[in-house]
Amino acid sequence: MNEFAFVFGNGQTRLDFNTRTLSSYGKIFGCNRMYTDPNVDVIISVDPGPTRLIQEHEGTYEHYTRPQYTNNISFPCDNRYQGYSSGPNAVAIAAGKGFPYIFLIGMDLTSNTGFHNNIYAGTEFYKSDTEPPTYYGNWVSQISHIAENYSHIRLIHVNPLSGFTPTEWQQMSNFSIMTKIEFLTFVGIDK
């Protein structure tokens, strides 16, 4: 098993990374509309609308969702994280699969424009890019809780937007931050 899990959020910094290249170095985990990326290995959705779209699409990925939305092609997310958002559930699934290094990519949490920071803004099931940013506090506490449950794994926040990483994450012993260059070097990708 490869030791790297690349967990993609849908923030703008995600566009700085090539999933096709990264797929040669580990597993690609994505959320919601990322099911359209041909390189995604595992897709997570927790809301009914995106889940339905994913279930209607014939992809080669594993799909995880809330137990009440599972069907013959979907697996249930870990019951311990019921009510958690897609991104934190993606982290939990990667940790549950035993990946010792989980890279958080495109998990921008904030916005440097004052508006919704999501590459799918304005598409079905997503806020417009002229609306205020989504509150990120739940994601921070949910990922912190998962990191506590999997203290043997390393969580790495890659290329955070405007250098922002929540204090709660920085205080965890199994957490670190990497620039894009540091990440590429660590994974073994030529720049």
Tab-separated table of N, CA and C in Angstrom, residues 6 8 19-20 23 27-44 57 59-62:
chain	number	residue	atom	x	y	z
A	6	PHE	N	-3.963	11.843	-0.527
A	6	PHE	CA	-4.125	13.243	-0.875
A	6	PHE	C	-5.611	13.569	-0.772
A	8	PHE	N	-8.423	16.154	-1.045
A	8	PHE	CA	-8.692	17.429	-1.693
A	8	PHE	C	-9.978	18.066	-1.200
A	19	THR	N	-3.881	16.393	-10.193
A	19	THR	CA	-4.290	15.096	-9.646
A	19	THR	C	-3.739	13.939	-10.475
A	20	ARG	N	-3.570	14.157	-11.750
A	20	ARG	CA	-3.026	13.087	-12.610
A	20	ARG	C	-1.607	12.727	-12.162
A	23	SER	N	-1.670	11.055	-8.628
A	23	SER	CA	-2.243	9.702	-8.574
A	23	SER	C	-1.183	8.618	-8.707
A	27	LYS	N	-3.149	7.788	-3.142
A	27	LYS	CA	-4.594	7.779	-3.436
A	27	LYS	C	-5.153	9.179	-3.358
A	28	ILE	N	-6.043	9.482	-4.309
A	28	ILE	CA	-6.711	10.774	-4.374
A	28	ILE	C	-8.097	10.643	-3.748
A	29	PHE	N	-8.341	11.434	-2.699
A	29	PHE	CA	-9.642	11.504	-2.036
A	29	PHE	C	-10.246	12.864	-2.368
A	30	GLY	N	-11.518	12.881	-2.754
A	30	GLY	CA	-12.154	14.144	-3.086
A	30	GLY	C	-13.559	14.229	-2.524
A	31	CYS	N	-14.120	15.422	-2.612
A	31	CYS	CA	-15.441	15.676	-2.054
A	31	CYS	C	-16.418	16.159	-3.129
A	32	ASN	N	-17.618	15.637	-3.039
A	32	ASN	CA	-18.750	16.107	-3.829
A	32	ASN	C	-18.457	16.156	-5.325
A	33	ARG	N	-18.502	17.330	-5.928
A	33	ARG	CA	-18.399	17.450	-7.380
A	33	ARG	C	-17.042	17.010	-7.926
A	34	MET	N	-16.093	16.743	-7.076
A	34	MET	CA	-14.802	16.265	-7.561
A	34	MET	C	-14.932	14.886	-8.211
A	35	TYR	N	-16.119	14.275	-8.125
A	35	TYR	CA	-16.333	12.997	-8.803
A	35	TYR	C	-16.084	13.124	-10.308
A	36	THR	N	-16.117	14.344	-10.841
A	36	THR	CA	-15.891	14.543	-12.277
A	36	THR	C	-14.418	14.463	-12.648
A	37	ASP	N	-13.525	14.463	-11.657
A	37	ASP	CA	-12.090	14.359	-11.916
A	37	ASP	C	-11.770	12.890	-12.200
A	38	PRO	N	-11.206	12.581	-13.376
A	38	PRO	CA	-10.950	11.173	-13.717
A	38	PRO	C	-9.897	10.493	-12.856
A	39	ASN	N	-9.159	11.246	-12.052
A	39	ASN	CA	-8.084	10.666	-11.244
A	39	ASN	C	-8.478	10.381	-9.805
A	40	VAL	N	-9.696	10.725	-9.418
A	40	VAL	CA	-10.113	10.528	-8.031
A	40	VAL	C	-10.321	9.038	-7.759
A	41	ASP	N	-9.785	8.570	-6.632
A	41	ASP	CA	-9.924	7.161	-6.245
A	41	ASP	C	-11.086	6.951	-5.280
A	42	VAL	N	-11.278	7.927	-4.381
A	42	VAL	CA	-12.312	7.827	-3.361
A	42	VAL	C	-13.048	9.161	-3.322
A	43	ILE	N	-14.371	9.114	-3.401
A	43	ILE	CA	-15.180	10.335	-3.368
A	43	ILE	C	-16.124	10.267	-2.169
A	44	ILE	N	-16.282	11.395	-1.495
A	44	ILE	CA	-17.114	11.454	-0.305
A	44	ILE	C	-18.161	12.542	-0.493
A	57	HIS	N	-23.656	8.761	-11.682
A	57	HIS	CA	-22.476	8.813	-12.546
A	57	HIS	C	-21.737	7.485	-12.450
A	59	GLY	N	-18.525	6.012	-12.305
A	59	GLY	CA	-17.102	6.254	-12.134
A	59	GLY	C	-16.400	5.012	-11.639
A	60	THR	N	-15.082	5.090	-11.598
A	60	THR	CA	-14.279	3.949	-11.141
A	60	THR	C	-13.824	4.133	-9.697
A	61	TYR	N	-14.331	5.132	-9.022
A	61	TYR	CA	-13.953	5.449	-7.653
A	61	TYR	C	-14.798	4.681	-6.649
A	62	GLU	N	-14.332	4.653	-5.400
A	62	GLU	CA	-15.145	4.189	-4.281
A	62	GLU	C	-15.934	5.405	-3.802
